[in-house]
Amino acid sequence: MNEQIRSREVRLVGPEGEQVGIVPLERALQLAADVDLDLVEVAPMARPPVCKLMDFGKFKYESALKAREARRNQQQTVIKEMKLRPKIDPHDYETKKGHVVRFLKAGDKVKVTIMFRGREQSRPELGFRLLRRLSEEISELGFVEASPKQDGRNMIMVLAPHRATKAAAAAVIAANARPAREPREGDVAEAPPADESVDSTAATAE
């Protein structure tokens, strides 16, 4: 940038992206000083290198804002795990399925593991049948990203949320992250009626 540039001449680009052409470095630096901007090398490997007139401080600030916004919008992929037995009790199955549904609605992937013990290892079809049933019952929220496969004494399947499900989860997270509106002049705090007592213990429990 500016005096750090070592090339004798540069291909100059104006602040609005207009092509000025190849000029001596001293001329480019003078033009930058005349409009109170920086001369920034944007393509150092070109011959001659390409330089642009810009407000470098403003450019760095806007780049940092964009990077921060991109990180904020980037949703980290989380893989939850749910373990089942091939002969699981119907009530336990519904409970486990409820957890899977909750994970998918939150935008997370779910690794479902069927654990075989003893003679159950000779009945892999029980695991396949259970995993197929689960995938069909949650099909509105997610899909099978990794088909069931045997891994030692376990059988593993990975479920992933649909794009719409993941987008809905991201929207909820973004809404919860918004700061509450600050009180404005004219706002009136609503107080409970004077004849009603408030049970602080019950309120905390709720």
Tab-separated table of C-alpha atoms in Angstrom, residues 2-203:
chain	number	residue	atom	x	y	z
A	2	ASN	CA	1.213	3.509	-0.897
A	3	GLU	CA	5.008	3.855	-0.395
A	4	GLN	CA	5.330	0.112	0.298
A	5	ILE	CA	4.723	-0.606	-3.403
A	6	ARG	CA	8.035	-1.346	-5.145
A	7	SER	CA	7.072	-1.551	-8.831
A	8	ARG	CA	8.167	1.354	-11.049
A	9	GLU	CA	4.793	1.454	-12.820
A	10	VAL	CA	1.320	0.138	-12.070
A	11	ARG	CA	-1.947	-0.505	-13.857
A	12	LEU	CA	-4.191	1.984	-12.074
A	13	VAL	CA	-7.881	1.502	-11.298
A	14	GLY	CA	-9.939	4.469	-10.096
A	15	PRO	CA	-12.098	4.544	-6.941
A	16	GLU	CA	-15.235	3.692	-8.933
A	17	GLY	CA	-13.566	0.816	-10.785
A	18	GLU	CA	-12.692	2.843	-13.868
A	19	GLN	CA	-9.545	1.874	-15.770
A	20	VAL	CA	-6.947	4.662	-15.737
A	21	GLY	CA	-4.220	2.657	-17.465
A	22	ILE	CA	-0.521	2.034	-16.874
A	23	VAL	CA	1.136	4.951	-15.096
A	24	PRO	CA	4.415	5.500	-13.219
A	25	LEU	CA	4.237	4.746	-9.503
A	26	GLU	CA	5.014	8.385	-8.618
A	27	ARG	CA	2.055	9.546	-10.744
A	28	ALA	CA	-0.286	6.999	-9.113
A	29	LEU	CA	0.809	8.099	-5.628
A	30	GLN	CA	0.231	11.737	-6.557
A	31	LEU	CA	-3.277	10.962	-7.836
A	32	ALA	CA	-4.033	9.125	-4.586
A	33	ALA	CA	-2.845	12.114	-2.534
A	34	ASP	CA	-4.893	14.532	-4.646
A	35	VAL	CA	-8.173	12.725	-3.798
A	36	ASP	CA	-7.121	11.812	-0.232
A	37	LEU	CA	-7.218	8.051	-0.898
A	38	ASP	CA	-4.771	5.155	-0.579
A	39	LEU	CA	-3.007	3.404	-3.425
A	40	VAL	CA	-3.574	-0.303	-2.756
A	41	GLU	CA	-2.003	-3.173	-4.675
A	42	VAL	CA	-4.882	-5.562	-5.477
A	43	ALA	CA	-3.160	-7.893	-7.983
A	44	PRO	CA	0.544	-8.034	-7.112
A	45	MET	CA	1.297	-10.968	-9.450
A	46	ALA	CA	0.144	-9.091	-12.556
A	47	ARG	CA	2.709	-7.408	-14.806
A	48	PRO	CA	2.595	-4.545	-14.085
A	49	PRO	CA	0.778	-5.007	-10.734
A	50	VAL	CA	-2.759	-3.685	-10.519
A	51	CYS	CA	-3.376	-0.948	-7.961
A	52	LYS	CA	-6.620	0.732	-6.954
A	53	LEU	CA	-7.437	4.055	-5.372
A	54	MET	CA	-9.510	3.419	-2.231
A	55	ASP	CA	-10.081	4.348	1.399
A	56	PHE	CA	-8.212	1.409	2.896
A	57	GLY	CA	-9.450	2.023	6.452
A	58	LYS	CA	-13.068	1.977	5.280
A	59	PHE	CA	-12.349	-1.117	3.171
A	60	LYS	CA	-10.941	-3.016	6.186
A	61	TYR	CA	-13.902	-1.976	8.349
A	62	GLU	CA	-16.482	-3.126	5.773
A	63	SER	CA	-14.592	-6.397	5.217
A	64	ALA	CA	-14.612	-7.082	8.968
A	65	LEU	CA	-18.369	-6.411	9.107
A	66	LYS	CA	-19.016	-8.817	6.231
A	67	ALA	CA	-16.864	-11.523	7.826
A	68	ARG	CA	-18.670	-11.094	11.152
A	69	GLU	CA	-22.062	-11.317	9.447
A	70	ALA	CA	-20.983	-14.440	7.565
A	71	ARG	CA	-19.890	-16.100	10.824
A	72	ARG	CA	-23.177	-15.123	12.439
A	73	ASN	CA	-25.184	-16.629	9.599
A	74	GLN	CA	-23.079	-19.766	9.410
A	75	GLN	CA	-24.824	-22.531	11.293
A	76	GLN	CA	-22.488	-25.023	12.877
A	77	THR	CA	-23.340	-28.617	12.090
A	78	VAL	CA	-23.993	-30.643	15.218
A	79	ILE	CA	-24.395	-34.424	15.267
A	80	LYS	CA	-26.465	-35.857	18.087
A	81	GLU	CA	-26.517	-39.568	18.894
A	82	MET	CA	-29.475	-41.743	19.829
A	83	LYS	CA	-28.986	-45.386	20.891
A	84	LEU	CA	-31.691	-48.052	20.590
A	85	ARG	CA	-31.968	-51.779	21.193
A	86	PRO	CA	-33.411	-54.021	18.443
A	87	LYS	CA	-36.201	-55.236	20.768
A	88	ILE	CA	-36.962	-51.835	22.289
A	89	ASP	CA	-40.153	-51.372	24.286
A	90	PRO	CA	-42.870	-49.405	22.370
A	91	HIS	CA	-42.974	-46.672	25.022
A	92	ASP	CA	-39.172	-46.315	25.006
A	93	TYR	CA	-39.214	-46.187	21.209
A	94	GLU	CA	-41.683	-43.279	21.201
A	95	THR	CA	-39.545	-41.463	23.771
A	96	LYS	CA	-36.390	-41.949	21.698
A	97	LYS	CA	-38.195	-40.923	18.526
A	98	GLY	CA	-39.324	-37.753	20.309
A	99	HIS	CA	-35.703	-36.893	20.992
A	100	VAL	CA	-34.802	-37.488	17.335
A	101	VAL	CA	-37.655	-35.215	16.236
A	102	ARG	CA	-36.473	-32.511	18.641
A	103	PHE	CA	-32.891	-32.741	17.358
A	104	LEU	CA	-33.994	-32.496	13.722
A	105	LYS	CA	-36.252	-29.524	14.454
A	106	ALA	CA	-33.228	-27.805	16.020
A	107	GLY	CA	-31.369	-28.281	12.718
A	108	ASP	CA	-29.028	-31.002	14.000
A	109	LYS	CA	-28.055	-34.288	12.390
A	110	VAL	CA	-28.769	-37.472	14.314
A	111	LYS	CA	-26.621	-40.595	14.430
A	112	VAL	CA	-28.950	-43.483	15.300
A	113	THR	CA	-27.186	-46.552	16.725
A	114	ILE	CA	-28.790	-49.966	17.155
A	115	MET	CA	-26.884	-51.939	19.798
A	116	PHE	CA	-26.910	-55.740	19.402
A	117	ARG	CA	-26.085	-58.073	22.268
A	118	GLY	CA	-25.536	-61.796	22.394
A	119	ARG	CA	-27.740	-63.721	19.981
A	120	GLU	CA	-29.251	-60.479	18.654
A	121	GLN	CA	-26.188	-60.182	16.410
A	122	SER	CA	-27.550	-63.036	14.297
A	123	ARG	CA	-30.730	-61.018	13.609
A	124	PRO	CA	-29.511	-57.872	11.774
A	125	GLU	CA	-32.895	-57.628	10.028
A	126	LEU	CA	-34.367	-56.447	13.350
A	127	GLY	CA	-32.087	-53.436	13.269
A	128	PHE	CA	-32.802	-52.696	9.618
A	129	ARG	CA	-36.530	-52.921	10.246
A	130	LEU	CA	-36.369	-50.575	13.232
A	131	LEU	CA	-34.235	-48.002	11.429
A	132	ARG	CA	-36.480	-48.109	8.354
A	133	ARG	CA	-39.529	-47.528	10.554
A	134	LEU	CA	-37.863	-44.569	12.278
A	135	SER	CA	-36.771	-42.967	8.999
A	136	GLU	CA	-40.287	-43.279	7.587
A	137	GLU	CA	-41.903	-41.743	10.670
A	138	ILE	CA	-39.633	-38.670	10.674
A	139	SER	CA	-39.590	-38.234	6.877
A	140	GLU	CA	-41.384	-34.870	7.088
A	141	LEU	CA	-38.498	-33.409	9.103
A	142	GLY	CA	-35.432	-35.230	7.781
A	143	PHE	CA	-33.967	-37.806	5.459
A	144	VAL	CA	-31.461	-40.652	5.592
A	145	GLU	CA	-28.056	-39.128	4.882
A	146	ALA	CA	-26.116	-42.345	5.593
A	147	SER	CA	-27.922	-45.651	5.063
A	148	PRO	CA	-27.869	-48.288	7.828
A	149	LYS	CA	-24.622	-50.246	7.977
A	150	GLN	CA	-23.173	-52.783	10.363
A	151	ASP	CA	-20.278	-51.589	12.517
A	152	GLY	CA	-19.156	-54.433	14.768
A	153	ARG	CA	-21.946	-55.079	17.262
A	154	ASN	CA	-23.753	-51.919	16.245
A	155	MET	CA	-25.784	-50.777	13.266
A	156	ILE	CA	-25.561	-47.081	12.400
A	157	MET	CA	-27.727	-44.720	10.376
A	158	VAL	CA	-27.394	-40.921	10.048
A	159	LEU	CA	-30.431	-38.662	9.683
A	160	ALA	CA	-30.194	-35.063	8.492
A	161	PRO	CA	-32.841	-32.310	8.598
A	162	HIS	CA	-34.452	-31.097	5.373
A	163	ARG	CA	-33.377	-27.637	4.203
A	164	ALA	CA	-36.743	-26.201	5.214
A	165	THR	CA	-36.394	-27.710	8.703
A	166	LYS	CA	-32.870	-26.337	9.070
A	167	ALA	CA	-33.928	-22.911	7.817
A	168	ALA	CA	-36.790	-22.810	10.323
A	169	ALA	CA	-34.379	-23.703	13.136
A	170	ALA	CA	-31.962	-20.960	12.033
A	171	ALA	CA	-34.815	-18.438	11.966
A	172	VAL	CA	-35.773	-19.323	15.536
A	173	ILE	CA	-32.155	-18.949	16.694
A	174	ALA	CA	-31.858	-15.581	14.948
A	175	ALA	CA	-35.130	-14.364	16.471
A	176	ASN	CA	-34.033	-15.366	19.974
A	177	ALA	CA	-30.704	-13.627	19.464
A	178	ARG	CA	-32.300	-10.246	18.738
A	179	PRO	CA	-31.910	-7.802	21.614
A	180	ALA	CA	-35.062	-6.727	23.386
A	181	ARG	CA	-36.405	-3.286	22.471
A	182	GLU	CA	-35.214	-0.612	24.834
A	183	PRO	CA	-37.926	1.279	26.755
A	184	ARG	CA	-39.060	4.406	24.973
A	185	GLU	CA	-40.440	7.620	26.348
A	186	GLY	CA	-44.132	7.194	26.968
A	187	ASP	CA	-43.979	3.454	27.666
A	188	VAL	CA	-45.919	2.466	30.780
A	189	ALA	CA	-44.958	-0.568	32.831
A	190	GLU	CA	-47.953	-2.783	33.492
A	191	ALA	CA	-48.305	-3.626	37.191
A	192	PRO	CA	-50.372	-6.489	38.656
A	193	PRO	CA	-53.651	-5.573	40.377
A	194	ALA	CA	-53.157	-4.469	43.963
A	195	ASP	CA	-55.417	-7.182	45.386
A	196	GLU	CA	-53.536	-10.041	43.783
A	197	SER	CA	-50.491	-11.623	45.420
A	198	VAL	CA	-47.688	-13.073	43.319
A	199	ASP	CA	-46.236	-16.467	44.178
A	200	SER	CA	-42.547	-16.012	43.329
A	201	THR	CA	-41.854	-19.728	43.793
A	202	ALA	CA	-44.529	-20.743	41.314
A	203	ALA	CA	-43.417	-18.111	38.842
